[in-house]
């Protein structure tokens, strides 16, 4: 059976999901992947300012119902991306952008913002669409099941030439007929 490669949007969202596992705020483990010409040019996840303690370590810093301990994935992605690479790029987000992050992405030159899942506590949701429309930036909510995206990637990796399949085959051979794990 030939396994199909993932569609580009599915691929970028799967990478964003994996990147979000580095997030350090359990209110929403978020991430942003910046893509231009089908190439990753930047990425970021939500985490504290460099060298500072994370929510996962010392708890949340709640201000007006929002955790302010971390930089958002969008902020870190823009910080981690060369300015020229942001111009006309697409941002793939885990969760709805807040108004501040939508402004940062739009101001940086991103021309398309696609987000997976809605974060119910996002600030300024009512203003984000108006801002995007005014700035001629596409804002697209994508309704895909994150678990299905991960499972599709796993199935592909279990197929011919996939890393999971190769690892499994190599380790099965190393165990030999004794059935014991190699040391």
mmCIF file of C-alpha atoms in Angstrom:
data_model
loop_
_atom_site.group_PDB
_atom_site.id
_atom_site.type_symbol
_atom_site.label_atom_id
_atom_site.label_comp_id
_atom_site.label_asym_id
_atom_site.label_seq_id
_atom_site.Cartn_x
_atom_site.Cartn_y
_atom_site.Cartn_z
ATOM 1 C CA UNK A 1 0.000 0.000 0.000
ATOM 2 C CA UNK A 2 1.405 3.376 -1.020
ATOM 3 C CA UNK A 3 1.142 5.984 1.728
ATOM 4 C CA UNK A 4 0.411 9.486 0.547
ATOM 5 C CA UNK A 5 2.562 12.386 1.607
ATOM 6 C CA UNK A 6 0.750 14.883 3.799
ATOM 7 C CA UNK A 7 -0.732 18.015 2.255
ATOM 8 C CA UNK A 8 1.406 21.087 2.961
ATOM 9 C CA UNK A 9 -0.954 22.602 5.537
ATOM 10 C CA UNK A 10 -1.186 19.262 7.358
ATOM 11 C CA UNK A 11 2.600 18.999 7.313
ATOM 12 C CA UNK A 12 3.151 22.493 8.753
ATOM 13 C CA UNK A 13 0.488 22.045 11.420
ATOM 14 C CA UNK A 14 2.000 18.686 12.423
ATOM 15 C CA UNK A 15 5.370 20.401 12.837
ATOM 16 C CA UNK A 16 3.724 23.170 14.873
ATOM 17 C CA UNK A 17 2.108 20.531 17.086
ATOM 18 C CA UNK A 18 5.483 18.893 17.680
ATOM 19 C CA UNK A 19 7.073 22.275 18.352
ATOM 20 C CA UNK A 20 4.321 23.070 20.871
ATOM 21 C CA UNK A 21 5.504 20.165 23.025
ATOM 22 C CA UNK A 22 8.350 22.490 24.076
ATOM 23 C CA UNK A 23 5.809 25.040 25.383
ATOM 24 C CA UNK A 24 6.118 25.756 29.086
ATOM 25 C CA UNK A 25 2.653 27.081 29.974
ATOM 26 C CA UNK A 26 0.022 24.400 30.494
ATOM 27 C CA UNK A 27 -2.842 26.831 29.886
ATOM 28 C CA UNK A 28 -2.029 26.353 26.181
ATOM 29 C CA UNK A 29 1.093 24.681 24.812
ATOM 30 C CA UNK A 30 1.276 26.793 21.690
ATOM 31 C CA UNK A 31 3.704 27.209 18.820
ATOM 32 C CA UNK A 32 4.063 29.067 15.556
ATOM 33 C CA UNK A 33 5.863 27.956 12.419
ATOM 34 C CA UNK A 34 6.728 30.663 9.858
ATOM 35 C CA UNK A 35 6.811 29.363 6.276
ATOM 36 C CA UNK A 36 7.879 31.068 3.068
ATOM 37 C CA UNK A 37 8.067 29.374 -0.323
ATOM 38 C CA UNK A 38 7.405 25.978 1.311
ATOM 39 C CA UNK A 39 10.418 26.391 3.628
ATOM 40 C CA UNK A 40 10.484 26.898 7.386
ATOM 41 C CA UNK A 41 12.073 30.271 8.015
ATOM 42 C CA UNK A 42 11.261 30.559 11.716
ATOM 43 C CA UNK A 43 9.501 29.000 14.666
ATOM 44 C CA UNK A 44 8.655 29.694 18.272
ATOM 45 C CA UNK A 45 6.755 28.227 21.191
ATOM 46 C CA UNK A 46 5.339 29.806 24.314
ATOM 47 C CA UNK A 47 7.986 30.031 26.988
ATOM 48 C CA UNK A 48 9.416 32.390 29.560
ATOM 49 C CA UNK A 49 11.986 35.029 28.782
ATOM 50 C CA UNK A 50 15.407 33.380 28.405
ATOM 51 C CA UNK A 51 16.988 32.485 31.740
ATOM 52 C CA UNK A 52 13.743 32.927 33.703
ATOM 53 C CA UNK A 53 11.649 30.258 35.418
ATOM 54 C CA UNK A 54 8.773 28.734 33.461
ATOM 55 C CA UNK A 55 5.117 28.284 34.402
ATOM 56 C CA UNK A 56 5.740 24.537 34.541
ATOM 57 C CA UNK A 57 8.383 25.190 37.229
ATOM 58 C CA UNK A 58 6.926 27.960 39.416
ATOM 59 C CA UNK A 59 3.337 28.487 38.313
ATOM 60 C CA UNK A 60 1.505 31.091 36.305
ATOM 61 C CA UNK A 61 1.806 34.870 36.512
ATOM 62 C CA UNK A 62 -1.839 35.819 36.033
ATOM 63 C CA UNK A 63 -2.725 39.401 35.111
ATOM 64 C CA UNK A 64 -6.360 40.170 34.267
ATOM 65 C CA UNK A 65 -7.114 36.490 33.674
ATOM 66 C CA UNK A 66 -4.129 35.844 31.389
ATOM 67 C CA UNK A 67 -0.747 34.299 32.081
ATOM 68 C CA UNK A 68 1.976 36.865 31.432
ATOM 69 C CA UNK A 69 4.986 34.744 32.418
ATOM 70 C CA UNK A 70 5.597 33.509 28.869
ATOM 71 C CA UNK A 71 6.222 35.045 25.504
ATOM 72 C CA UNK A 72 3.684 33.674 23.050
ATOM 73 C CA UNK A 73 4.711 31.311 20.265
ATOM 74 C CA UNK A 74 4.032 34.038 17.693
ATOM 75 C CA UNK A 75 6.310 36.492 19.511
ATOM 76 C CA UNK A 76 9.134 33.972 19.740
ATOM 77 C CA UNK A 77 8.681 32.973 16.093
ATOM 78 C CA UNK A 78 9.000 36.596 14.938
ATOM 79 C CA UNK A 79 12.026 37.113 17.206
ATOM 80 C CA UNK A 80 13.615 33.944 15.758
ATOM 81 C CA UNK A 81 13.003 34.835 12.103
ATOM 82 C CA UNK A 82 15.035 37.121 9.848
ATOM 83 C CA UNK A 83 13.033 40.253 9.035
ATOM 84 C CA UNK A 84 13.174 39.696 5.256
ATOM 85 C CA UNK A 85 11.893 36.134 5.668
ATOM 86 C CA UNK A 86 8.745 37.395 7.404
ATOM 87 C CA UNK A 87 7.672 39.487 4.413
ATOM 88 C CA UNK A 88 4.838 37.687 2.585
ATOM 89 C CA UNK A 89 5.230 34.539 4.734
ATOM 90 C CA UNK A 90 2.528 32.312 6.196
ATOM 91 C CA UNK A 91 2.273 31.708 9.942
ATOM 92 C CA UNK A 92 0.907 28.372 11.197
ATOM 93 C CA UNK A 93 -0.331 28.679 14.786
ATOM 94 C CA UNK A 94 -1.545 26.295 17.427
ATOM 95 C CA UNK A 95 -4.491 28.184 18.899
ATOM 96 C CA UNK A 96 -6.168 31.476 18.086
ATOM 97 C CA UNK A 97 -3.756 34.393 18.028
ATOM 98 C CA UNK A 98 -4.366 37.075 20.623
ATOM 99 C CA UNK A 99 -4.794 40.622 19.378
ATOM 100 C CA UNK A 100 -1.231 41.572 20.372
ATOM 101 C CA UNK A 101 0.245 38.634 18.456
ATOM 102 C CA UNK A 102 -1.964 39.260 15.419
ATOM 103 C CA UNK A 103 -0.626 42.833 15.345
ATOM 104 C CA UNK A 104 2.967 41.601 15.655
ATOM 105 C CA UNK A 105 2.543 39.065 12.829
ATOM 106 C CA UNK A 106 0.802 41.563 10.560
ATOM 107 C CA UNK A 107 3.309 44.322 11.304
ATOM 108 C CA UNK A 108 6.193 41.931 10.601
ATOM 109 C CA UNK A 109 4.947 41.402 7.024
ATOM 110 C CA UNK A 110 3.202 38.024 7.351
ATOM 111 C CA UNK A 111 0.437 37.878 4.746
ATOM 112 C CA UNK A 112 -1.411 34.759 5.860
ATOM 113 C CA UNK A 113 -2.191 33.502 9.371
ATOM 114 C CA UNK A 114 -3.584 29.989 9.707
ATOM 115 C CA UNK A 115 -4.519 28.719 13.135
ATOM 116 C CA UNK A 116 -5.471 25.286 14.393
ATOM 117 C CA UNK A 117 -7.966 25.215 17.224
ATOM 118 C CA UNK A 118 -9.558 28.056 19.087
ATOM 119 C CA UNK A 119 -8.112 29.233 22.365
ATOM 120 C CA UNK A 120 -11.163 30.327 24.343
ATOM 121 C CA UNK A 121 -9.180 32.801 26.482
ATOM 122 C CA UNK A 122 -7.675 34.689 23.530
ATOM 123 C CA UNK A 123 -7.777 38.457 23.955
ATOM 124 C CA UNK A 124 -9.300 40.731 21.315
ATOM 125 C CA UNK A 125 -10.827 38.013 19.138
ATOM 126 C CA UNK A 126 -13.455 40.445 17.930
ATOM 127 C CA UNK A 127 -10.765 42.864 16.699
ATOM 128 C CA UNK A 128 -8.426 40.365 15.043
ATOM 129 C CA UNK A 129 -10.597 39.769 11.959
ATOM 130 C CA UNK A 130 -11.112 43.503 11.455
ATOM 131 C CA UNK A 131 -7.378 44.141 11.723
ATOM 132 C CA UNK A 132 -6.502 41.326 9.305
ATOM 133 C CA UNK A 133 -9.094 42.479 6.782
ATOM 134 C CA UNK A 134 -7.910 46.096 6.997
ATOM 135 C CA UNK A 135 -4.277 44.996 6.522
ATOM 136 C CA UNK A 136 -5.213 42.622 3.654
ATOM 137 C CA UNK A 137 -3.886 39.641 5.604
ATOM 138 C CA UNK A 138 -5.666 36.305 5.283
ATOM 139 C CA UNK A 139 -6.774 34.965 8.675
ATOM 140 C CA UNK A 140 -7.872 31.345 8.389
ATOM 141 C CA UNK A 141 -9.250 29.101 11.106
ATOM 142 C CA UNK A 142 -8.415 25.495 10.234
ATOM 143 C CA UNK A 143 -10.685 22.761 11.559
ATOM 144 C CA UNK A 144 -8.455 19.703 11.712
ATOM 145 C CA UNK A 145 -8.164 17.144 14.464
ATOM 146 C CA UNK A 146 -4.645 17.420 15.971
ATOM 147 C CA UNK A 147 -4.675 13.762 16.973
ATOM 148 C CA UNK A 148 -5.542 12.736 13.412
ATOM 149 C CA UNK A 149 -2.615 14.811 12.083
ATOM 150 C CA UNK A 150 -0.210 13.086 14.500
ATOM 151 C CA UNK A 151 -1.638 9.660 13.647
ATOM 152 C CA UNK A 152 -1.265 10.349 9.902
ATOM 153 C CA UNK A 153 2.388 11.257 10.446
ATOM 154 C CA UNK A 154 2.917 8.147 12.565
ATOM 155 C CA UNK A 155 1.372 5.884 9.913
ATOM 156 C CA UNK A 156 3.677 7.423 7.297
ATOM 157 C CA UNK A 157 6.711 6.869 9.537
ATOM 158 C CA UNK A 158 5.666 3.248 10.124
ATOM 159 C CA UNK A 159 5.535 2.670 6.355
ATOM 160 C CA UNK A 160 8.320 1.728 3.955
ATOM 161 C CA UNK A 161 11.408 3.837 4.574
ATOM 162 C CA UNK A 162 9.909 5.479 7.660
ATOM 163 C CA UNK A 163 12.035 6.054 10.760
ATOM 164 C CA UNK A 164 9.699 4.103 13.065
ATOM 165 C CA UNK A 165 9.689 1.110 10.732
ATOM 166 C CA UNK A 166 13.462 1.137 10.310
ATOM 167 C CA UNK A 167 14.049 1.482 14.060
ATOM 168 C CA UNK A 168 11.616 -1.351 14.772
ATOM 169 C CA UNK A 169 13.224 -3.620 12.168
ATOM 170 C CA UNK A 170 16.736 -2.876 13.435
ATOM 171 C CA UNK A 171 15.808 -3.484 17.036
ATOM 172 C CA UNK A 172 13.901 -6.662 16.214
ATOM 173 C CA UNK A 173 17.031 -8.050 14.539
ATOM 174 C CA UNK A 174 19.218 -7.026 17.467
ATOM 175 C CA UNK A 175 16.979 -8.889 19.883
ATOM 176 C CA UNK A 176 17.485 -12.030 17.858
ATOM 177 C CA UNK A 177 15.809 -15.257 18.759
ATOM 178 C CA UNK A 178 16.358 -14.780 22.500
ATOM 179 C CA UNK A 179 13.736 -12.028 22.663
ATOM 180 C CA UNK A 180 15.893 -9.950 25.011
ATOM 181 C CA UNK A 181 16.747 -6.321 24.509
ATOM 182 C CA UNK A 182 20.330 -5.463 23.591
ATOM 183 C CA UNK A 183 22.317 -3.534 26.185
#
